[in-house]
mmCIF file with all atom_site columns, C-alpha atoms and ligand atoms in Angstrom:
data_model
loop_
_atom_site.group_PDB
_atom_site.id
_atom_site.type_symbol
_atom_site.label_atom_id
_atom_site.label_alt_id
_atom_site.label_comp_id
_atom_site.label_asym_id
_atom_site.label_entity_id
_atom_site.label_seq_id
_atom_site.pdbx_PDB_ins_code
_atom_site.Cartn_x
_atom_site.Cartn_y
_atom_site.Cartn_z
_atom_site.occupancy
_atom_site.B_iso_or_equiv
_atom_site.pdbx_formal_charge
_atom_site.auth_seq_id
_atom_site.auth_comp_id
_atom_site.auth_asym_id
_atom_site.auth_atom_id
_atom_site.pdbx_PDB_model_num
ATOM   1   C CA . UNK A 1 1   ? 42.989 36.462 20.301  1.00 0.00 ? 256 UNK A CA 1
ATOM   2   C CA . UNK A 1 2   ? 41.428 34.261 17.654  1.00 0.00 ? 257 UNK A CA 1
ATOM   3   C CA . UNK A 1 3   ? 39.259 35.705 14.911  1.00 0.00 ? 258 UNK A CA 1
ATOM   4   C CA . UNK A 1 4   ? 35.576 35.949 15.614  1.00 0.00 ? 259 UNK A CA 1
ATOM   5   C CA . UNK A 1 5   ? 33.202 33.562 13.876  1.00 0.00 ? 260 UNK A CA 1
ATOM   6   C CA . UNK A 1 6   ? 31.439 35.442 11.089  1.00 0.00 ? 261 UNK A CA 1
ATOM   7   C CA . UNK A 1 7   ? 27.667 35.029 11.340  1.00 0.00 ? 262 UNK A CA 1
ATOM   8   C CA . UNK A 1 8   ? 25.038 35.648 8.685   1.00 0.00 ? 263 UNK A CA 1
ATOM   9   C CA . UNK A 1 9   ? 21.579 35.798 10.217  1.00 0.00 ? 264 UNK A CA 1
ATOM   10  C CA . UNK A 1 10  ? 18.426 35.228 8.178   1.00 0.00 ? 265 UNK A CA 1
ATOM   11  C CA . UNK A 1 11  ? 15.162 36.410 9.692   1.00 0.00 ? 266 UNK A CA 1
ATOM   12  C CA . UNK A 1 12  ? 11.647 37.045 8.424   1.00 0.00 ? 267 UNK A CA 1
ATOM   13  C CA . UNK A 1 13  ? 9.902  38.332 11.533  1.00 0.00 ? 268 UNK A CA 1
ATOM   14  C CA . UNK A 1 14  ? 10.221 40.253 14.767  1.00 0.00 ? 269 UNK A CA 1
ATOM   15  C CA . UNK A 1 15  ? 13.773 39.152 15.394  1.00 0.00 ? 270 UNK A CA 1
ATOM   16  C CA . UNK A 1 16  ? 13.896 38.469 19.136  1.00 0.00 ? 271 UNK A CA 1
ATOM   17  C CA . UNK A 1 17  ? 16.409 35.662 18.527  1.00 0.00 ? 272 UNK A CA 1
ATOM   18  C CA . UNK A 1 18  ? 18.471 38.048 16.411  1.00 0.00 ? 273 UNK A CA 1
ATOM   19  C CA . UNK A 1 19  ? 18.306 40.541 19.291  1.00 0.00 ? 274 UNK A CA 1
ATOM   20  C CA . UNK A 1 20  ? 19.501 37.976 21.774  1.00 0.00 ? 275 UNK A CA 1
ATOM   21  C CA . UNK A 1 21  ? 22.501 37.176 19.560  1.00 0.00 ? 276 UNK A CA 1
ATOM   22  C CA . UNK A 1 22  ? 23.204 40.910 19.089  1.00 0.00 ? 277 UNK A CA 1
ATOM   23  C CA . UNK A 1 23  ? 23.087 41.352 22.881  1.00 0.00 ? 278 UNK A CA 1
ATOM   24  C CA . UNK A 1 24  ? 25.394 38.403 23.539  1.00 0.00 ? 279 UNK A CA 1
ATOM   25  C CA . UNK A 1 25  ? 27.886 39.728 20.966  1.00 0.00 ? 280 UNK A CA 1
ATOM   26  C CA . UNK A 1 26  ? 27.733 43.185 22.559  1.00 0.00 ? 281 UNK A CA 1
ATOM   27  C CA . UNK A 1 27  ? 28.336 41.671 25.990  1.00 0.00 ? 282 UNK A CA 1
ATOM   28  C CA . UNK A 1 28  ? 31.383 39.843 24.596  1.00 0.00 ? 283 UNK A CA 1
ATOM   29  C CA . UNK A 1 29  ? 29.942 36.524 25.667  1.00 0.00 ? 284 UNK A CA 1
ATOM   30  C CA . UNK A 1 30  ? 30.167 35.234 22.093  1.00 0.00 ? 285 UNK A CA 1
ATOM   31  C CA . UNK A 1 31  ? 33.347 34.858 20.069  1.00 0.00 ? 286 UNK A CA 1
ATOM   32  C CA . UNK A 1 32  ? 31.296 35.804 17.030  1.00 0.00 ? 287 UNK A CA 1
ATOM   33  C CA . UNK A 1 33  ? 30.219 38.836 15.049  1.00 0.00 ? 288 UNK A CA 1
ATOM   34  C CA . UNK A 1 34  ? 27.142 39.330 12.920  1.00 0.00 ? 289 UNK A CA 1
ATOM   35  C CA . UNK A 1 35  ? 28.452 40.442 9.543   1.00 0.00 ? 290 UNK A CA 1
ATOM   36  C CA . UNK A 1 36  ? 25.114 40.534 7.757   1.00 0.00 ? 291 UNK A CA 1
ATOM   37  C CA . UNK A 1 37  ? 21.396 40.227 8.416   1.00 0.00 ? 292 UNK A CA 1
ATOM   38  C CA . UNK A 1 38  ? 19.246 39.181 5.483   1.00 0.00 ? 293 UNK A CA 1
ATOM   39  C CA . UNK A 1 39  ? 15.466 39.263 5.394   1.00 0.00 ? 294 UNK A CA 1
ATOM   40  C CA . UNK A 1 40  ? 13.051 38.115 2.714   1.00 0.00 ? 295 UNK A CA 1
ATOM   41  C CA . UNK A 1 41  ? 10.414 40.346 4.315   1.00 0.00 ? 296 UNK A CA 1
ATOM   42  C CA . UNK A 1 42  ? 10.814 44.120 3.858   1.00 0.00 ? 297 UNK A CA 1
ATOM   43  C CA . UNK A 1 43  ? 8.654  44.717 6.960   1.00 0.00 ? 298 UNK A CA 1
ATOM   44  C CA . UNK A 1 44  ? 10.581 42.409 9.288   1.00 0.00 ? 299 UNK A CA 1
ATOM   45  C CA . UNK A 1 45  ? 11.234 43.869 12.738  1.00 0.00 ? 300 UNK A CA 1
ATOM   46  C CA . UNK A 1 46  ? 14.598 42.115 12.517  1.00 0.00 ? 301 UNK A CA 1
ATOM   47  C CA . UNK A 1 47  ? 15.754 44.750 9.989   1.00 0.00 ? 302 UNK A CA 1
ATOM   48  C CA . UNK A 1 48  ? 15.174 47.579 12.470  1.00 0.00 ? 303 UNK A CA 1
ATOM   49  C CA . UNK A 1 49  ? 16.999 45.619 15.169  1.00 0.00 ? 304 UNK A CA 1
ATOM   50  C CA . UNK A 1 50  ? 19.993 45.186 12.842  1.00 0.00 ? 305 UNK A CA 1
ATOM   51  C CA . UNK A 1 51  ? 19.977 48.848 11.915  1.00 0.00 ? 306 UNK A CA 1
ATOM   52  C CA . UNK A 1 52  ? 19.796 49.913 15.592  1.00 0.00 ? 307 UNK A CA 1
ATOM   53  C CA . UNK A 1 53  ? 22.846 47.770 16.255  1.00 0.00 ? 308 UNK A CA 1
ATOM   54  C CA . UNK A 1 54  ? 24.738 49.159 13.240  1.00 0.00 ? 309 UNK A CA 1
ATOM   55  C CA . UNK A 1 55  ? 24.781 45.794 11.482  1.00 0.00 ? 310 UNK A CA 1
ATOM   56  C CA . UNK A 1 56  ? 24.597 45.752 7.664   1.00 0.00 ? 311 UNK A CA 1
ATOM   57  C CA . UNK A 1 57  ? 21.214 44.398 6.627   1.00 0.00 ? 312 UNK A CA 1
ATOM   58  C CA . UNK A 1 58  ? 19.780 43.552 3.257   1.00 0.00 ? 313 UNK A CA 1
ATOM   59  C CA . UNK A 1 59  ? 16.353 42.703 1.927   1.00 0.00 ? 314 UNK A CA 1
ATOM   60  C CA . UNK A 1 60  ? 16.215 39.877 -0.577  1.00 0.00 ? 315 UNK A CA 1
ATOM   61  C CA . UNK A 1 61  ? 12.524 39.543 -1.283  1.00 0.00 ? 316 UNK A CA 1
ATOM   62  C CA . UNK A 1 62  ? 11.558 36.053 -2.421  1.00 0.00 ? 317 UNK A CA 1
ATOM   63  C CA . UNK A 1 63  ? 8.669  37.628 -4.372  1.00 0.00 ? 318 UNK A CA 1
ATOM   64  C CA . UNK A 1 64  ? 11.213 39.120 -6.754  1.00 0.00 ? 319 UNK A CA 1
ATOM   65  C CA . UNK A 1 65  ? 12.292 35.644 -7.901  1.00 0.00 ? 320 UNK A CA 1
ATOM   66  C CA . UNK A 1 66  ? 10.443 33.138 -10.037 1.00 0.00 ? 321 UNK A CA 1
ATOM   67  C CA . UNK A 1 67  ? 11.979 30.043 -8.444  1.00 0.00 ? 322 UNK A CA 1
ATOM   68  C CA . UNK A 1 68  ? 13.167 29.020 -4.986  1.00 0.00 ? 323 UNK A CA 1
ATOM   69  C CA . UNK A 1 69  ? 16.503 28.096 -6.460  1.00 0.00 ? 324 UNK A CA 1
ATOM   70  C CA . UNK A 1 70  ? 17.058 31.514 -7.977  1.00 0.00 ? 325 UNK A CA 1
ATOM   71  C CA . UNK A 1 71  ? 16.208 33.155 -4.646  1.00 0.00 ? 326 UNK A CA 1
ATOM   72  C CA . UNK A 1 72  ? 18.565 30.808 -2.798  1.00 0.00 ? 327 UNK A CA 1
ATOM   73  C CA . UNK A 1 73  ? 21.405 31.422 -5.222  1.00 0.00 ? 328 UNK A CA 1
ATOM   74  C CA . UNK A 1 74  ? 21.102 35.156 -4.556  1.00 0.00 ? 329 UNK A CA 1
ATOM   75  C CA . UNK A 1 75  ? 21.046 34.616 -0.778  1.00 0.00 ? 330 UNK A CA 1
ATOM   76  C CA . UNK A 1 76  ? 24.073 32.290 -0.979  1.00 0.00 ? 331 UNK A CA 1
ATOM   77  C CA . UNK A 1 77  ? 26.044 34.794 -2.998  1.00 0.00 ? 332 UNK A CA 1
ATOM   78  C CA . UNK A 1 78  ? 25.201 37.580 -0.508  1.00 0.00 ? 333 UNK A CA 1
ATOM   79  C CA . UNK A 1 79  ? 26.387 35.347 2.341   1.00 0.00 ? 334 UNK A CA 1
ATOM   80  C CA . UNK A 1 80  ? 29.559 34.417 0.460   1.00 0.00 ? 335 UNK A CA 1
ATOM   81  C CA . UNK A 1 81  ? 30.321 38.068 -0.340  1.00 0.00 ? 336 UNK A CA 1
ATOM   82  C CA . UNK A 1 82  ? 30.092 38.820 3.376   1.00 0.00 ? 337 UNK A CA 1
ATOM   83  C CA . UNK A 1 83  ? 32.451 35.864 4.049   1.00 0.00 ? 338 UNK A CA 1
ATOM   84  C CA . UNK A 1 84  ? 29.923 34.265 6.366   1.00 0.00 ? 339 UNK A CA 1
ATOM   85  C CA . UNK A 1 85  ? 31.179 31.165 8.186   1.00 0.00 ? 340 UNK A CA 1
ATOM   86  C CA . UNK A 1 86  ? 27.983 30.146 9.999   1.00 0.00 ? 341 UNK A CA 1
ATOM   87  C CA . UNK A 1 87  ? 24.461 30.748 8.684   1.00 0.00 ? 342 UNK A CA 1
ATOM   88  C CA . UNK A 1 88  ? 21.924 31.258 11.462  1.00 0.00 ? 343 UNK A CA 1
ATOM   89  C CA . UNK A 1 89  ? 18.238 30.961 10.585  1.00 0.00 ? 344 UNK A CA 1
ATOM   90  C CA . UNK A 1 90  ? 16.312 32.948 13.168  1.00 0.00 ? 345 UNK A CA 1
ATOM   91  C CA . UNK A 1 91  ? 12.642 32.831 12.290  1.00 0.00 ? 346 UNK A CA 1
ATOM   92  C CA . UNK A 1 92  ? 13.415 32.582 8.566   1.00 0.00 ? 347 UNK A CA 1
ATOM   93  C CA . UNK A 1 93  ? 10.136 31.520 7.005   1.00 0.00 ? 348 UNK A CA 1
ATOM   94  C CA . UNK A 1 94  ? 11.424 30.001 3.772   1.00 0.00 ? 349 UNK A CA 1
ATOM   95  C CA . UNK A 1 95  ? 12.208 26.400 2.923   1.00 0.00 ? 350 UNK A CA 1
ATOM   96  C CA . UNK A 1 96  ? 15.735 26.300 1.630   1.00 0.00 ? 351 UNK A CA 1
ATOM   97  C CA . UNK A 1 97  ? 16.899 24.291 -1.363  1.00 0.00 ? 352 UNK A CA 1
ATOM   98  C CA . UNK A 1 98  ? 19.828 21.931 -1.852  1.00 0.00 ? 353 UNK A CA 1
ATOM   99  C CA . UNK A 1 99  ? 21.641 24.771 -3.598  1.00 0.00 ? 354 UNK A CA 1
ATOM   100 C CA . UNK A 1 100 ? 21.770 26.567 -0.267  1.00 0.00 ? 355 UNK A CA 1
ATOM   101 C CA . UNK A 1 101 ? 22.468 23.496 1.887   1.00 0.00 ? 356 UNK A CA 1
ATOM   102 C CA . UNK A 1 102 ? 25.386 22.329 -0.231  1.00 0.00 ? 357 UNK A CA 1
ATOM   103 C CA . UNK A 1 103 ? 26.942 25.804 -0.265  1.00 0.00 ? 358 UNK A CA 1
ATOM   104 C CA . UNK A 1 104 ? 27.338 25.664 3.536   1.00 0.00 ? 359 UNK A CA 1
ATOM   105 C CA . UNK A 1 105 ? 27.687 21.994 4.504   1.00 0.00 ? 360 UNK A CA 1
ATOM   106 C CA . UNK A 1 106 ? 26.925 21.524 8.225   1.00 0.00 ? 361 UNK A CA 1
ATOM   107 C CA . UNK A 1 107 ? 27.190 25.301 8.622   1.00 0.00 ? 362 UNK A CA 1
ATOM   108 C CA . UNK A 1 108 ? 23.499 26.252 8.626   1.00 0.00 ? 363 UNK A CA 1
ATOM   109 C CA . UNK A 1 109 ? 21.576 26.109 11.887  1.00 0.00 ? 364 UNK A CA 1
ATOM   110 C CA . UNK A 1 110 ? 17.935 26.697 12.732  1.00 0.00 ? 365 UNK A CA 1
ATOM   111 C CA . UNK A 1 111 ? 15.902 27.112 15.885  1.00 0.00 ? 366 UNK A CA 1
ATOM   112 C CA . UNK A 1 112 ? 12.471 25.529 16.114  1.00 0.00 ? 367 UNK A CA 1
ATOM   113 C CA . UNK A 1 113 ? 9.923  26.118 18.898  1.00 0.00 ? 368 UNK A CA 1
ATOM   114 C CA . UNK A 1 114 ? 9.140  22.459 19.659  1.00 0.00 ? 369 UNK A CA 1
ATOM   115 C CA . UNK A 1 115 ? 10.941 19.320 20.729  1.00 0.00 ? 370 UNK A CA 1
ATOM   116 C CA . UNK A 1 116 ? 11.764 17.806 17.351  1.00 0.00 ? 371 UNK A CA 1
ATOM   117 C CA . UNK A 1 117 ? 10.984 15.396 15.827  1.00 0.00 ? 372 UNK A CA 1
ATOM   118 C CA . UNK A 1 118 ? 7.593  16.196 17.389  1.00 0.00 ? 373 UNK A CA 1
ATOM   119 C CA . UNK A 1 119 ? 5.735  19.054 15.749  1.00 0.00 ? 374 UNK A CA 1
ATOM   120 C CA . UNK A 1 120 ? 7.815  20.146 12.756  1.00 0.00 ? 375 UNK A CA 1
ATOM   121 C CA . UNK A 1 121 ? 6.455  22.930 10.546  1.00 0.00 ? 376 UNK A CA 1
ATOM   122 C CA . UNK A 1 122 ? 4.276  25.883 11.480  1.00 0.00 ? 377 UNK A CA 1
ATOM   123 C CA . UNK A 1 123 ? 2.033  26.900 14.404  1.00 0.00 ? 378 UNK A CA 1
ATOM   124 C CA . UNK A 1 124 ? 3.681  24.293 16.553  1.00 0.00 ? 379 UNK A CA 1
ATOM   125 C CA . UNK A 1 125 ? 2.927  25.820 19.956  1.00 0.00 ? 380 UNK A CA 1
ATOM   126 C CA . UNK A 1 126 ? -0.797 25.560 19.127  1.00 0.00 ? 381 UNK A CA 1
ATOM   127 C CA . UNK A 1 127 ? -0.349 22.006 17.861  1.00 0.00 ? 382 UNK A CA 1
ATOM   128 C CA . UNK A 1 128 ? 1.477  21.004 21.060  1.00 0.00 ? 383 UNK A CA 1
ATOM   129 C CA . UNK A 1 129 ? -1.366 22.372 23.192  1.00 0.00 ? 384 UNK A CA 1
ATOM   130 C CA . UNK A 1 130 ? -4.047 20.781 21.021  1.00 0.00 ? 385 UNK A CA 1
ATOM   131 C CA . UNK A 1 131 ? -2.276 17.433 21.204  1.00 0.00 ? 386 UNK A CA 1
ATOM   132 C CA . UNK A 1 132 ? -2.100 17.639 24.987  1.00 0.00 ? 387 UNK A CA 1
ATOM   133 C CA . UNK A 1 133 ? 1.638  17.083 25.461  1.00 0.00 ? 388 UNK A CA 1
ATOM   134 C CA . UNK A 1 134 ? 2.991  17.792 28.963  1.00 0.00 ? 389 UNK A CA 1
ATOM   135 C CA . UNK A 1 135 ? 6.299  19.113 27.667  1.00 0.00 ? 390 UNK A CA 1
ATOM   136 C CA . UNK A 1 136 ? 7.368  21.078 24.646  1.00 0.00 ? 391 UNK A CA 1
ATOM   137 C CA . UNK A 1 137 ? 10.423 23.258 24.196  1.00 0.00 ? 392 UNK A CA 1
ATOM   138 C CA . UNK A 1 138 ? 12.860 24.297 21.528  1.00 0.00 ? 393 UNK A CA 1
ATOM   139 C CA . UNK A 1 139 ? 15.441 22.635 19.312  1.00 0.00 ? 394 UNK A CA 1
ATOM   140 C CA . UNK A 1 140 ? 18.563 23.945 17.624  1.00 0.00 ? 395 UNK A CA 1
ATOM   141 C CA . UNK A 1 141 ? 19.452 21.750 14.681  1.00 0.00 ? 396 UNK A CA 1
ATOM   142 C CA . UNK A 1 142 ? 21.579 21.634 11.574  1.00 0.00 ? 397 UNK A CA 1
ATOM   143 C CA . UNK A 1 143 ? 19.655 22.326 8.408   1.00 0.00 ? 398 UNK A CA 1
ATOM   144 C CA . UNK A 1 144 ? 19.418 19.615 5.777   1.00 0.00 ? 399 UNK A CA 1
ATOM   145 C CA . UNK A 1 145 ? 17.103 19.472 2.789   1.00 0.00 ? 400 UNK A CA 1
ATOM   146 C CA . UNK A 1 146 ? 13.957 18.693 4.835   1.00 0.00 ? 401 UNK A CA 1
ATOM   147 C CA . UNK A 1 147 ? 11.591 20.725 6.994   1.00 0.00 ? 402 UNK A CA 1
ATOM   148 C CA . UNK A 1 148 ? 13.037 20.743 10.533  1.00 0.00 ? 403 UNK A CA 1
ATOM   149 C CA . UNK A 1 149 ? 14.678 17.347 9.969   1.00 0.00 ? 404 UNK A CA 1
ATOM   150 C CA . UNK A 1 150 ? 18.417 17.989 10.394  1.00 0.00 ? 405 UNK A CA 1
ATOM   151 C CA . UNK A 1 151 ? 20.652 16.568 13.146  1.00 0.00 ? 406 UNK A CA 1
ATOM   152 C CA . UNK A 1 152 ? 19.812 17.946 16.593  1.00 0.00 ? 407 UNK A CA 1
ATOM   153 C CA . UNK A 1 153 ? 22.436 19.993 18.431  1.00 0.00 ? 408 UNK A CA 1
ATOM   154 C CA . UNK A 1 154 ? 20.648 21.192 21.578  1.00 0.00 ? 409 UNK A CA 1
ATOM   155 C CA . UNK A 1 155 ? 17.168 21.137 23.079  1.00 0.00 ? 410 UNK A CA 1
ATOM   156 C CA . UNK A 1 156 ? 15.507 22.822 26.043  1.00 0.00 ? 411 UNK A CA 1
ATOM   157 C CA . UNK A 1 157 ? 12.375 21.371 27.604  1.00 0.00 ? 412 UNK A CA 1
ATOM   158 C CA . UNK A 1 158 ? 9.515  23.616 28.687  1.00 0.00 ? 413 UNK A CA 1
ATOM   159 C CA . UNK A 1 159 ? 6.476  22.259 30.539  1.00 0.00 ? 414 UNK A CA 1
ATOM   160 C CA . UNK A 1 160 ? 3.032  22.893 29.101  1.00 0.00 ? 415 UNK A CA 1
ATOM   161 C CA . UNK A 1 161 ? 0.869  24.315 31.880  1.00 0.00 ? 416 UNK A CA 1
ATOM   162 C CA . UNK A 1 162 ? -2.836 23.657 32.344  1.00 0.00 ? 417 UNK A CA 1
ATOM   163 C CA . UNK A 1 163 ? -3.873 27.212 31.562  1.00 0.00 ? 418 UNK A CA 1
ATOM   164 C CA . UNK A 1 164 ? -1.403 27.743 28.694  1.00 0.00 ? 419 UNK A CA 1
ATOM   165 C CA . UNK A 1 165 ? -2.543 29.108 25.381  1.00 0.00 ? 420 UNK A CA 1
ATOM   166 C CA . UNK A 1 166 ? -0.312 29.239 22.321  1.00 0.00 ? 421 UNK A CA 1
ATOM   167 C CA . UNK A 1 167 ? 0.906  32.740 23.192  1.00 0.00 ? 422 UNK A CA 1
ATOM   168 C CA . UNK A 1 168 ? 1.868  32.009 26.800  1.00 0.00 ? 423 UNK A CA 1
ATOM   169 C CA . UNK A 1 169 ? 3.585  28.782 25.776  1.00 0.00 ? 424 UNK A CA 1
ATOM   170 C CA . UNK A 1 170 ? 5.391  30.506 22.886  1.00 0.00 ? 425 UNK A CA 1
ATOM   171 C CA . UNK A 1 171 ? 6.610  33.235 25.232  1.00 0.00 ? 426 UNK A CA 1
ATOM   172 C CA . UNK A 1 172 ? 8.030  30.721 27.741  1.00 0.00 ? 427 UNK A CA 1
ATOM   173 C CA . UNK A 1 173 ? 9.682  28.745 24.948  1.00 0.00 ? 428 UNK A CA 1
ATOM   174 C CA . UNK A 1 174 ? 11.213 31.955 23.527  1.00 0.00 ? 429 UNK A CA 1
ATOM   175 C CA . UNK A 1 175 ? 12.964 32.641 26.844  1.00 0.00 ? 430 UNK A CA 1
ATOM   176 C CA . UNK A 1 176 ? 14.787 29.331 26.410  1.00 0.00 ? 431 UNK A CA 1
ATOM   177 C CA . UNK A 1 177 ? 15.446 29.963 22.699  1.00 0.00 ? 432 UNK A CA 1
ATOM   178 C CA . UNK A 1 178 ? 17.285 33.127 23.641  1.00 0.00 ? 433 UNK A CA 1
ATOM   179 C CA . UNK A 1 179 ? 19.552 31.075 25.902  1.00 0.00 ? 434 UNK A CA 1
ATOM   180 C CA . UNK A 1 180 ? 20.314 28.004 23.825  1.00 0.00 ? 435 UNK A CA 1
ATOM   181 C CA . UNK A 1 181 ? 20.816 29.655 20.429  1.00 0.00 ? 436 UNK A CA 1
ATOM   182 C CA . UNK A 1 182 ? 23.754 31.830 21.574  1.00 0.00 ? 437 UNK A CA 1
ATOM   183 C CA . UNK A 1 183 ? 25.150 28.829 23.437  1.00 0.00 ? 438 UNK A CA 1
ATOM   184 C CA . UNK A 1 184 ? 25.185 26.731 20.256  1.00 0.00 ? 439 UNK A CA 1
ATOM   185 C CA . UNK A 1 185 ? 26.773 29.568 18.289  1.00 0.00 ? 440 UNK A CA 1
ATOM   186 C CA . UNK A 1 186 ? 29.537 29.739 20.895  1.00 0.00 ? 441 UNK A CA 1
ATOM   187 C CA . UNK A 1 187 ? 30.110 25.983 20.484  1.00 0.00 ? 442 UNK A CA 1
ATOM   188 C CA . UNK A 1 188 ? 30.633 26.582 16.758  1.00 0.00 ? 443 UNK A CA 1
ATOM   189 C CA . UNK A 1 189 ? 32.951 29.501 17.557  1.00 0.00 ? 444 UNK A CA 1
ATOM   190 C CA . UNK A 1 190 ? 35.000 27.118 19.707  1.00 0.00 ? 445 UNK A CA 1
ATOM   191 C CA . UNK A 1 191 ? 34.957 24.555 16.861  1.00 0.00 ? 446 UNK A CA 1
ATOM   192 C CA . UNK A 1 192 ? 33.417 21.990 19.205  1.00 0.00 ? 447 UNK A CA 1
ATOM   193 C CA . UNK A 1 193 ? 30.512 20.809 17.030  1.00 0.00 ? 448 UNK A CA 1
ATOM   194 C CA . UNK A 1 194 ? 31.247 17.498 15.284  1.00 0.00 ? 449 UNK A CA 1
ATOM   195 C CA . UNK A 1 195 ? 28.727 15.737 13.066  1.00 0.00 ? 450 UNK A CA 1
ATOM   196 C CA . UNK A 1 196 ? 28.572 12.028 12.245  1.00 0.00 ? 451 UNK A CA 1
ATOM   197 C CA . UNK A 1 197 ? 25.494 11.166 10.228  1.00 0.00 ? 452 UNK A CA 1
ATOM   198 C CA . UNK A 1 198 ? 22.486 12.157 12.343  1.00 0.00 ? 453 UNK A CA 1
ATOM   199 C CA . UNK A 1 199 ? 24.554 12.529 15.496  1.00 0.00 ? 454 UNK A CA 1
ATOM   200 C CA . UNK A 1 200 ? 26.101 15.707 16.752  1.00 0.00 ? 455 UNK A CA 1
ATOM   201 C CA . UNK A 1 201 ? 28.896 15.513 19.315  1.00 0.00 ? 456 UNK A CA 1
ATOM   202 C CA . UNK A 1 202 ? 30.227 18.345 21.397  1.00 0.00 ? 457 UNK A CA 1
ATOM   203 C CA . UNK A 1 203 ? 33.983 17.984 21.782  1.00 0.00 ? 458 UNK A CA 1
ATOM   204 C CA . UNK A 1 204 ? 35.069 18.149 24.509  1.00 0.00 ? 459 UNK A CA 1
ATOM   205 C CA . UNK A 1 205 ? 31.725 16.998 25.868  1.00 0.00 ? 460 UNK A CA 1
ATOM   206 C CA . UNK A 1 206 ? 29.982 19.160 28.447  1.00 0.00 ? 461 UNK A CA 1
ATOM   207 C CA . UNK A 1 207 ? 28.632 17.505 31.564  1.00 0.00 ? 462 UNK A CA 1
ATOM   208 C CA . UNK A 1 208 ? 25.519 15.546 30.609  1.00 0.00 ? 463 UNK A CA 1
ATOM   209 C CA . UNK A 1 209 ? 22.224 17.026 31.729  1.00 0.00 ? 464 UNK A CA 1
ATOM   210 C CA . UNK A 1 210 ? 21.032 14.805 34.553  1.00 0.00 ? 465 UNK A CA 1
ATOM   211 C CA . UNK A 1 211 ? 17.568 16.114 35.441  1.00 0.00 ? 466 UNK A CA 1
ATOM   212 C CA . UNK A 1 212 ? 14.511 13.959 34.860  1.00 0.00 ? 467 UNK A CA 1
ATOM   213 C CA . UNK A 1 213 ? 11.433 16.084 34.260  1.00 0.00 ? 468 UNK A CA 1
ATOM   214 C CA . UNK A 1 214 ? 7.939  15.018 35.297  1.00 0.00 ? 469 UNK A CA 1
ATOM   215 C CA . UNK A 1 215 ? 4.856  17.106 34.590  1.00 0.00 ? 470 UNK A CA 1
ATOM   216 C CA . UNK A 1 216 ? 2.492  17.200 36.459  1.00 0.00 ? 471 UNK A CA 1
ATOM   217 C CA . UNK A 1 217 ? 4.798  16.727 39.444  1.00 0.00 ? 472 UNK A CA 1
ATOM   218 C CA . UNK A 1 218 ? 4.735  13.272 41.062  1.00 0.00 ? 473 UNK A CA 1
ATOM   219 C CA . UNK A 1 219 ? 4.338  14.785 44.534  1.00 0.00 ? 474 UNK A CA 1
ATOM   220 C CA . UNK A 1 220 ? 1.993  17.583 45.432  1.00 0.00 ? 475 UNK A CA 1
HETATM 221 C C1 . GRF B 2 .   ? 10.911 31.525 16.989  1.00 0.00 ? 5   GRF B C1 1
HETATM 222 O O1 . GRF B 2 .   ? 9.906  30.933 17.760  1.00 0.00 ? 5   GRF B O1 1
HETATM 223 C C2 . GRF B 2 .   ? 11.735 30.476 16.306  1.00 0.00 ? 5   GRF B C2 1
HETATM 224 O O2 . GRF B 2 .   ? 11.841 29.311 17.058  1.00 0.00 ? 5   GRF B O2 1
HETATM 225 C C3 . GRF B 2 .   ? 10.969 30.216 15.048  1.00 0.00 ? 5   GRF B C3 1
HETATM 226 O O3 . GRF B 2 .   ? 10.476 31.459 14.662  1.00 0.00 ? 5   GRF B O3 1
HETATM 227 C C4 . GRF B 2 .   ? 10.355 32.299 15.802  1.00 0.00 ? 5   GRF B C4 1
HETATM 228 C C5 . GRF B 2 .   ? 11.151 33.532 15.503  1.00 0.00 ? 5   GRF B C5 1
HETATM 229 O O4 . GRF B 2 .   ? 10.974 34.492 16.488  1.00 0.00 ? 5   GRF B O4 1
HETATM 230 N N1 . GRF B 2 .   ? 11.790 29.567 14.063  1.00 0.00 ? 5   GRF B N1 1
HETATM 231 P P1 . GRF B 2 .   ? 11.853 35.816 16.449  1.00 0.00 ? 5   GRF B P1 1
HETATM 232 O O5 . GRF B 2 .   ? 11.638 36.464 15.093  1.00 0.00 ? 5   GRF B O5 1
HETATM 233 O O6 . GRF B 2 .   ? 13.279 35.425 16.684  1.00 0.00 ? 5   GRF B O6 1
HETATM 234 O O7 . GRF B 2 .   ? 11.289 36.659 17.560  1.00 0.00 ? 5   GRF B O7 1
#
């Protein structure tokens, strides 16, 4: 059996994506293990989820640092001490610096609750509803120096329904997040993620998704 991919998960909030990765690891559907969970927020629900699963967790509070770079250097050294091979941002509410990005080239991934490049940044479910888009969804992407700008690895499309509010839309998007994030991690575990400039290739390539989505439906 090959060694499991060593994951370091960074989370600032409730941690449902962390939980989904914990559950997939426990079910042996991921050739990966979470070796550390790091939160910048001492009150993050993610810390309790890590502790319930017996995963070492640490708080590195950004408020204890005078610069972003100093904070990032401490996070990077914690990840390196844990011999992390893939850094997984799961609701990590900090912009990361080049210091961090260059320490883990093409080995930091993020999940964003919109179909990038539409709606980067914060409160994006509300912005999608306010804009009136018919589809939103979620995106797993590599992290570069920008805000939600890195090469896209996988996306799931979620229709926006007439009576949606930001909470109902966020909840339906989260269901898909919990599916695609573990899937992408498994692709890394299988060493199938190849990056050329902005383009990410899965090697060998899975069957292309063929469905065309129309919302509202053409026929009623
Ligand atoms: C998710 O919507 C994720 O896409 C975004 O932050 C949220 C984190 O949720 N980056 P959780 O903490 O995993 O429940």
